PDB file of C-alpha atoms in Angstrom:
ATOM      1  CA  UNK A   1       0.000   0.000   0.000  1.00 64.00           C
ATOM      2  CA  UNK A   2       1.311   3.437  -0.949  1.00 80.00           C
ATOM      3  CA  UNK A   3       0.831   6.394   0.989  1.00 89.00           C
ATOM      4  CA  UNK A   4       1.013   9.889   0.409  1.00 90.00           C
ATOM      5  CA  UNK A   5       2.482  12.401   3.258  1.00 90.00           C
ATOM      6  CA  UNK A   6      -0.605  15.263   3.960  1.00 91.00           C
ATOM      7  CA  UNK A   7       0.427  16.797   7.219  1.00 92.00           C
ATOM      8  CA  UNK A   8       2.631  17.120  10.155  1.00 95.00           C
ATOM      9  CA  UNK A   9       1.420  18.370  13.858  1.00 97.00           C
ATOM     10  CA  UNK A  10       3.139  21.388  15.121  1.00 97.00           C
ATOM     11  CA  UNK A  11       0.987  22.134  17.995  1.00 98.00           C
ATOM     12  CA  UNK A  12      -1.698  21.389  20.377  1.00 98.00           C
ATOM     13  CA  UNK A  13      -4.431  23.516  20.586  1.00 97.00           C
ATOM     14  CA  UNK A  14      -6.769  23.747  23.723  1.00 96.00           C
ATOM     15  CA  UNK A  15      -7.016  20.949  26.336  1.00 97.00           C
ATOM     16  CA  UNK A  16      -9.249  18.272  25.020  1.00 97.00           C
ATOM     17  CA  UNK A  17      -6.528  16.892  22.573  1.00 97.00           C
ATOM     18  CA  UNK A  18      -7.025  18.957  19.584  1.00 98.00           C
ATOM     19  CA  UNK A  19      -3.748  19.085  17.097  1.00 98.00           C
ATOM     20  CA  UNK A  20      -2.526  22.000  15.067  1.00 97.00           C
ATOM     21  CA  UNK A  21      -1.404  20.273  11.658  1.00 96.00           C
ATOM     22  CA  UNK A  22       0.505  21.670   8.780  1.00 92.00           C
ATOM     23  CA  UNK A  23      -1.586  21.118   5.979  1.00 88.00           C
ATOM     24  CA  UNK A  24       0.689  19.519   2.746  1.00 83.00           C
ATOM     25  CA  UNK A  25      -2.274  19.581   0.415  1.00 82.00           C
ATOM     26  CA  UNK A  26      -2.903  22.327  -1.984  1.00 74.00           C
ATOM     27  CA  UNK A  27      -7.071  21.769  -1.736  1.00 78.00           C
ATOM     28  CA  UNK A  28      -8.304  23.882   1.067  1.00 78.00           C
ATOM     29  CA  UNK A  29     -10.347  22.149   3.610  1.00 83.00           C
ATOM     30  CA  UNK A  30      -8.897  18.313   2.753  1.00 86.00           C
ATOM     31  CA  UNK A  31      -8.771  17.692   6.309  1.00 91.00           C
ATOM     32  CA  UNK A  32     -12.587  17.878   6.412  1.00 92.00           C
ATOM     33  CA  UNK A  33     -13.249  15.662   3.249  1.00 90.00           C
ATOM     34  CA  UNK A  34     -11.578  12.734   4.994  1.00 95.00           C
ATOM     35  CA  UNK A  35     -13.032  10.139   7.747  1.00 97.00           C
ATOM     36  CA  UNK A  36      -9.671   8.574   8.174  1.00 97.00           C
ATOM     37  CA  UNK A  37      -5.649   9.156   8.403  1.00 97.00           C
ATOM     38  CA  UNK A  38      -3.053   6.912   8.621  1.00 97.00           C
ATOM     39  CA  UNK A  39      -1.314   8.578  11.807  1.00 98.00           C
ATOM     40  CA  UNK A  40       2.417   7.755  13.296  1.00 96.00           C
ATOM     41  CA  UNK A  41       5.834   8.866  13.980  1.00 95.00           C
ATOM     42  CA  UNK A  42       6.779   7.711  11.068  1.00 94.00           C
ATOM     43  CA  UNK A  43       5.242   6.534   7.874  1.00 93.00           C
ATOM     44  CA  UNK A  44       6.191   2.158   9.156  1.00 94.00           C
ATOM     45  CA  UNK A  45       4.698   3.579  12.486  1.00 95.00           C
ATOM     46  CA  UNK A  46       1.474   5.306  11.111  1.00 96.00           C
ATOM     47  CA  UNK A  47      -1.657   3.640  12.236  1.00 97.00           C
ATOM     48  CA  UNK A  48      -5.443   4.328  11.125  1.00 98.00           C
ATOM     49  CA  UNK A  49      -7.221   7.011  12.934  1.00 98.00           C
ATOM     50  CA  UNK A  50     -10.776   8.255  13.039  1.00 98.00           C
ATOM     51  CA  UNK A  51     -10.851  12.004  12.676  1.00 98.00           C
ATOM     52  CA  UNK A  52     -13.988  12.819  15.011  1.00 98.00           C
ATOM     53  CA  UNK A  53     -13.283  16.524  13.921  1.00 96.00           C
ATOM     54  CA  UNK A  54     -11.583  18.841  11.435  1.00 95.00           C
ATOM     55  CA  UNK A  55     -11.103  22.525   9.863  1.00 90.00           C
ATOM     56  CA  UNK A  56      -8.800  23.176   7.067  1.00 74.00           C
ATOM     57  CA  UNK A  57      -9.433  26.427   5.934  1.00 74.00           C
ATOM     58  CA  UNK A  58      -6.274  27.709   7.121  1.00 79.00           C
ATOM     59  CA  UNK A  59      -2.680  27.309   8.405  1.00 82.00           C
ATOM     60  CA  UNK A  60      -2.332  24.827  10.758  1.00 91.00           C
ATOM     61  CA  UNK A  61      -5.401  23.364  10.408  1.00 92.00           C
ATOM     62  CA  UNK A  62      -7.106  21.872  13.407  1.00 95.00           C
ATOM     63  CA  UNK A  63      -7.919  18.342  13.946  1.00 97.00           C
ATOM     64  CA  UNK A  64      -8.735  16.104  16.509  1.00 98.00           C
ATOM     65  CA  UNK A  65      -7.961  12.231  16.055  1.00 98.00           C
ATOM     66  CA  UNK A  66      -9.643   9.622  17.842  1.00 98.00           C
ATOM     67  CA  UNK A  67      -8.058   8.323  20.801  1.00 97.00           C
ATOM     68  CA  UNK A  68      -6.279  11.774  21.588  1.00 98.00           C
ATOM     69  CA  UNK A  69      -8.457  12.737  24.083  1.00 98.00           C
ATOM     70  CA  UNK A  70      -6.364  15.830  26.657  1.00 98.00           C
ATOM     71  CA  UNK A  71      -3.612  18.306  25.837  1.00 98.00           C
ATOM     72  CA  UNK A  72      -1.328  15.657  27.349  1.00 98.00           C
ATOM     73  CA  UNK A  73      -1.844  13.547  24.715  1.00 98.00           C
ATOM     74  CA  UNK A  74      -1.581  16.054  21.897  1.00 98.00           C
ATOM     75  CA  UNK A  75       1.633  17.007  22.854  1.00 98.00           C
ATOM     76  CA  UNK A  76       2.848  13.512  22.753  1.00 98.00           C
ATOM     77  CA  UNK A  77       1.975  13.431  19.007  1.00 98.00           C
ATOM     78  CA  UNK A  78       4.055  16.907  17.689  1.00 98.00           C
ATOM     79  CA  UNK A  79       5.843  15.684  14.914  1.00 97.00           C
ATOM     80  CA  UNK A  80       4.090  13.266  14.022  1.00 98.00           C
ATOM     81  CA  UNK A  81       3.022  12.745  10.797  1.00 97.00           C
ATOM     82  CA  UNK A  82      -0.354  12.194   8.811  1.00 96.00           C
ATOM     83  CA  UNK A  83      -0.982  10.394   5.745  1.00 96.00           C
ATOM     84  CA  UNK A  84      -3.540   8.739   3.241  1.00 95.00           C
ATOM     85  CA  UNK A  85      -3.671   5.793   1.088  1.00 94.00           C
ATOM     86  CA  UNK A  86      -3.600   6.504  -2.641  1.00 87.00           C
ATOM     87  CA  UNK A  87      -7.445   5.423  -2.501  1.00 90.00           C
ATOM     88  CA  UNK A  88      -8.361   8.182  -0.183  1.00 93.00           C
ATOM     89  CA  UNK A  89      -6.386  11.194  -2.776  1.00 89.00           C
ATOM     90  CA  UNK A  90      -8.019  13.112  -5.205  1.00 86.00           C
ATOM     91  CA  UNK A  91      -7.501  13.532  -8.769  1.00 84.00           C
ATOM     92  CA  UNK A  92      -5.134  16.184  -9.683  1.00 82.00           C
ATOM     93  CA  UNK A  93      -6.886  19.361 -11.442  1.00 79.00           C
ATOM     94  CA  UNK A  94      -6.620  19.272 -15.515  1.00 84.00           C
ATOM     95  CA  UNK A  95      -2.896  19.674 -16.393  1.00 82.00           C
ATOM     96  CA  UNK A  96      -1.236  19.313 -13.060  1.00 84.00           C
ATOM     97  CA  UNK A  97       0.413  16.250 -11.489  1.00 88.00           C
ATOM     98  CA  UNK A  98       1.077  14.946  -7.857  1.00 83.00           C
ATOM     99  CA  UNK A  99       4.776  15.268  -7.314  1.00 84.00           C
ATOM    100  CA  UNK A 100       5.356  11.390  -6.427  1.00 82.00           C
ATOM    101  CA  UNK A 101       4.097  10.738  -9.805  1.00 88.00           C
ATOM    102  CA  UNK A 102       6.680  13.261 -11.069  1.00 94.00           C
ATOM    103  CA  UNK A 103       9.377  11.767  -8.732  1.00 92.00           C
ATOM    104  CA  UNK A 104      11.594   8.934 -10.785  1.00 95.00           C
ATOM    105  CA  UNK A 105      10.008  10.195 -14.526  1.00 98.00           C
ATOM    106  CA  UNK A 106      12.621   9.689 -17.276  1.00 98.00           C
ATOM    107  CA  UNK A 107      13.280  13.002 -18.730  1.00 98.00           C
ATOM    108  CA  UNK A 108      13.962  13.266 -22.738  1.00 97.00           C
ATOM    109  CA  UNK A 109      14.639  15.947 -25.294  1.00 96.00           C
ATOM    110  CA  UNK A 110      11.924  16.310 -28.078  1.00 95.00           C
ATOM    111  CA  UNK A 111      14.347  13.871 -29.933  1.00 95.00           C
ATOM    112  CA  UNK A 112      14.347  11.677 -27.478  1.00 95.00           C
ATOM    113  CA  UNK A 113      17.473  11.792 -26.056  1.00 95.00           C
ATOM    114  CA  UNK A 114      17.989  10.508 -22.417  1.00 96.00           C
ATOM    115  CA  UNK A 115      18.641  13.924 -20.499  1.00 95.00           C
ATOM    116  CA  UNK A 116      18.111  12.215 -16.482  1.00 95.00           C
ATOM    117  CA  UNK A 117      15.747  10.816 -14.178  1.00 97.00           C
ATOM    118  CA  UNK A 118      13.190  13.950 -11.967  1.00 97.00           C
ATOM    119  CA  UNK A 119      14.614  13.609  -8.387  1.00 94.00           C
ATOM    120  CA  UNK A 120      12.704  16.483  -6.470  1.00 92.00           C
ATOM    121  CA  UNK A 121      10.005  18.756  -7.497  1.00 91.00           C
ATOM    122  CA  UNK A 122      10.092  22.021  -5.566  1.00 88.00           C
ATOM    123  CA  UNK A 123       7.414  24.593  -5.323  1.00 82.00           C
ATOM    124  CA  UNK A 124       8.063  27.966  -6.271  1.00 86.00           C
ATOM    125  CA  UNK A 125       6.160  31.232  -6.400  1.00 87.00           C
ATOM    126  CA  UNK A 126       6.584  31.212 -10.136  1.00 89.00           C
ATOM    127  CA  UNK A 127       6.376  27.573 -11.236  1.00 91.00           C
ATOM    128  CA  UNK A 128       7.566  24.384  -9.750  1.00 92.00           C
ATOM    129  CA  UNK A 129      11.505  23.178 -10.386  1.00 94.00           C
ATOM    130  CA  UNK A 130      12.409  20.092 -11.489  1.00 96.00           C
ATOM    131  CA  UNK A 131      15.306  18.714 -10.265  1.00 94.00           C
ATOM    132  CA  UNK A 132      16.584  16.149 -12.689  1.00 95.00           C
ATOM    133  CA  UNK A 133      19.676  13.477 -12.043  1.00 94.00           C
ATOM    134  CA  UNK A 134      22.210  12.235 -14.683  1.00 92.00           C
ATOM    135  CA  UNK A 135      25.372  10.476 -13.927  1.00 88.00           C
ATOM    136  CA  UNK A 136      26.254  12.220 -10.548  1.00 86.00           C
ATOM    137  CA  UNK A 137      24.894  16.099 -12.377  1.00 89.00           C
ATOM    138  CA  UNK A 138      22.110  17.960 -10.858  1.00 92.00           C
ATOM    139  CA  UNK A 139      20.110  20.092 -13.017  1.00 91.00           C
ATOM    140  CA  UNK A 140      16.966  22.254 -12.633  1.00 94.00           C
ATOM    141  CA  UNK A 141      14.291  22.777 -15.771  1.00 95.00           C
ATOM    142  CA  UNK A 142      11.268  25.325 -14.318  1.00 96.00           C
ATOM    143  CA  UNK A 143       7.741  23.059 -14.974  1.00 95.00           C
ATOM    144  CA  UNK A 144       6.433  26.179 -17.488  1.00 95.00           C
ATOM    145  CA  UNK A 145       5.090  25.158 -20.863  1.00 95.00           C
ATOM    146  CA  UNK A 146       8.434  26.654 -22.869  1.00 96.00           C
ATOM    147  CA  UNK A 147      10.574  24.223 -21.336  1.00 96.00           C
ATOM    148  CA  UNK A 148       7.943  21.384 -20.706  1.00 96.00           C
ATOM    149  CA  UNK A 149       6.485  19.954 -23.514  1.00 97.00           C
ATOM    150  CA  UNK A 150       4.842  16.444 -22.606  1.00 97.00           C
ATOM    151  CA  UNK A 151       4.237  14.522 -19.282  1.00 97.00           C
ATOM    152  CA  UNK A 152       2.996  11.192 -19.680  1.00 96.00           C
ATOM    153  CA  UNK A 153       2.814   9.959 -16.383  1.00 93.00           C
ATOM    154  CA  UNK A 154       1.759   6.548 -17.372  1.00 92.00           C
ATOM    155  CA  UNK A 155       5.278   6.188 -19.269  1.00 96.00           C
ATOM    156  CA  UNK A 156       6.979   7.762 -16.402  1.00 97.00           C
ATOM    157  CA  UNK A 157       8.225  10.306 -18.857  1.00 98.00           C
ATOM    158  CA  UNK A 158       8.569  14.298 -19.603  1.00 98.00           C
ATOM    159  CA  UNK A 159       9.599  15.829 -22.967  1.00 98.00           C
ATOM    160  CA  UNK A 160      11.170  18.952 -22.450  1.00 97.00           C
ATOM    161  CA  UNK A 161      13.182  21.539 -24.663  1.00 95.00           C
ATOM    162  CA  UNK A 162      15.990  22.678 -23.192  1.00 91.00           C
ATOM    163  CA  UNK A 163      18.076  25.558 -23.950  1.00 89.00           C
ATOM    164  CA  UNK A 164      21.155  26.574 -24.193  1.00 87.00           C
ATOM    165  CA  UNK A 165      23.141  26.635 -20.610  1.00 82.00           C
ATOM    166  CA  UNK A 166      20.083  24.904 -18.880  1.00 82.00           C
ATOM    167  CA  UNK A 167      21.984  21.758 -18.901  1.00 80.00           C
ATOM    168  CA  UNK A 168      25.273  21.488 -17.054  1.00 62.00           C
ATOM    169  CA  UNK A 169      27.129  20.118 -19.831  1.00 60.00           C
ATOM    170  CA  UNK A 170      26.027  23.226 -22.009  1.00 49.00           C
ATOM    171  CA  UNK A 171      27.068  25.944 -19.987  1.00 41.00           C
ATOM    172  CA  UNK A 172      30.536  26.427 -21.512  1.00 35.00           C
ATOM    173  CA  UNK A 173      28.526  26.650 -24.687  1.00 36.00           C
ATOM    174  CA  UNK A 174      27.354  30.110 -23.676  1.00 27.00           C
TER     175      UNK A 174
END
């Protein structure tokens, strides 16, 4: 079973065990859609959890697990982590992917040319980064339509067109 990392608790909030939680989804009130979380130190650790209440609408959202029933028990659980199975996530909107199905795509030129493998996906103000892997190189290629052409997530793959200087080896091109 795979699951997919949604929050962390960084708080406590009143006395009756409800937790602050940083909120990893981008869909406002998620907390609230769910019944269930997979809840633990870890992600080997996390075990299922009612959620007998939830708000989401802002940063942390509040949530209080079953089980977790004072402030002393709330503050046992900062740090942990919260998590759902790939049957509890929603579709992506139209034209945007989740970044574990970005994680380990095969990135190629429009000519197909092996450029690396996507190792991290980071969020930016402007556009996500990609940051792709070939033989011990790091590069970055910005997720905007100019650069990224095709993601076929089924083939594990993203066409892209680089230019000149975006890939390390082309830099002394410039």
């Amino acid at each position: 079973m795979s699951l997919c990392l949604i929050g962390k608790v960084v708080g406590v909030h009143g006395i009756a065990g409800m937790l602050k939680v940083h909120s990893y989804s981008d869909i406002p009130g998620r907390f609230e859609l769910l019944e269930t979380v997979l809840f633990g130190a870890s992600e080997d650790s996390a075990e299922p959890r009612i959620i007998e209440q939830a708000t989401g609408d802002r940063q942390p959202a509040l949530m209080k697990l079953a089980g977790i029933d004072s402030r002393d028990d709330a503050e046992q659980c900062i740090g942990h982590l919260i998590y759902i199975t790939d049957e509890q996530m929603l579709p992506p909107p139209e034209g945007k992917h989740f970044i574990h199905d970005l994680i380990g795509c095969t990135v190629q030129d429009e000519a197909g040319n092996e450029l690396g493998t996507v190792t991290d996906v980071a969020a930016q103000p402007a556009s996500d980064i990609y940051t792709v892997e070939r033989d011990g190189f790091e590069y970055m290629i910005p997720a905007v339509p100019e650069f990224v052409k095709k993601i076929d997530i089924a083939a594990k793959t993203i066409i892209v067109a680089p230019i000149p200087g975006m890939l390390d080896d082309d830099a002394d091109e410039i």
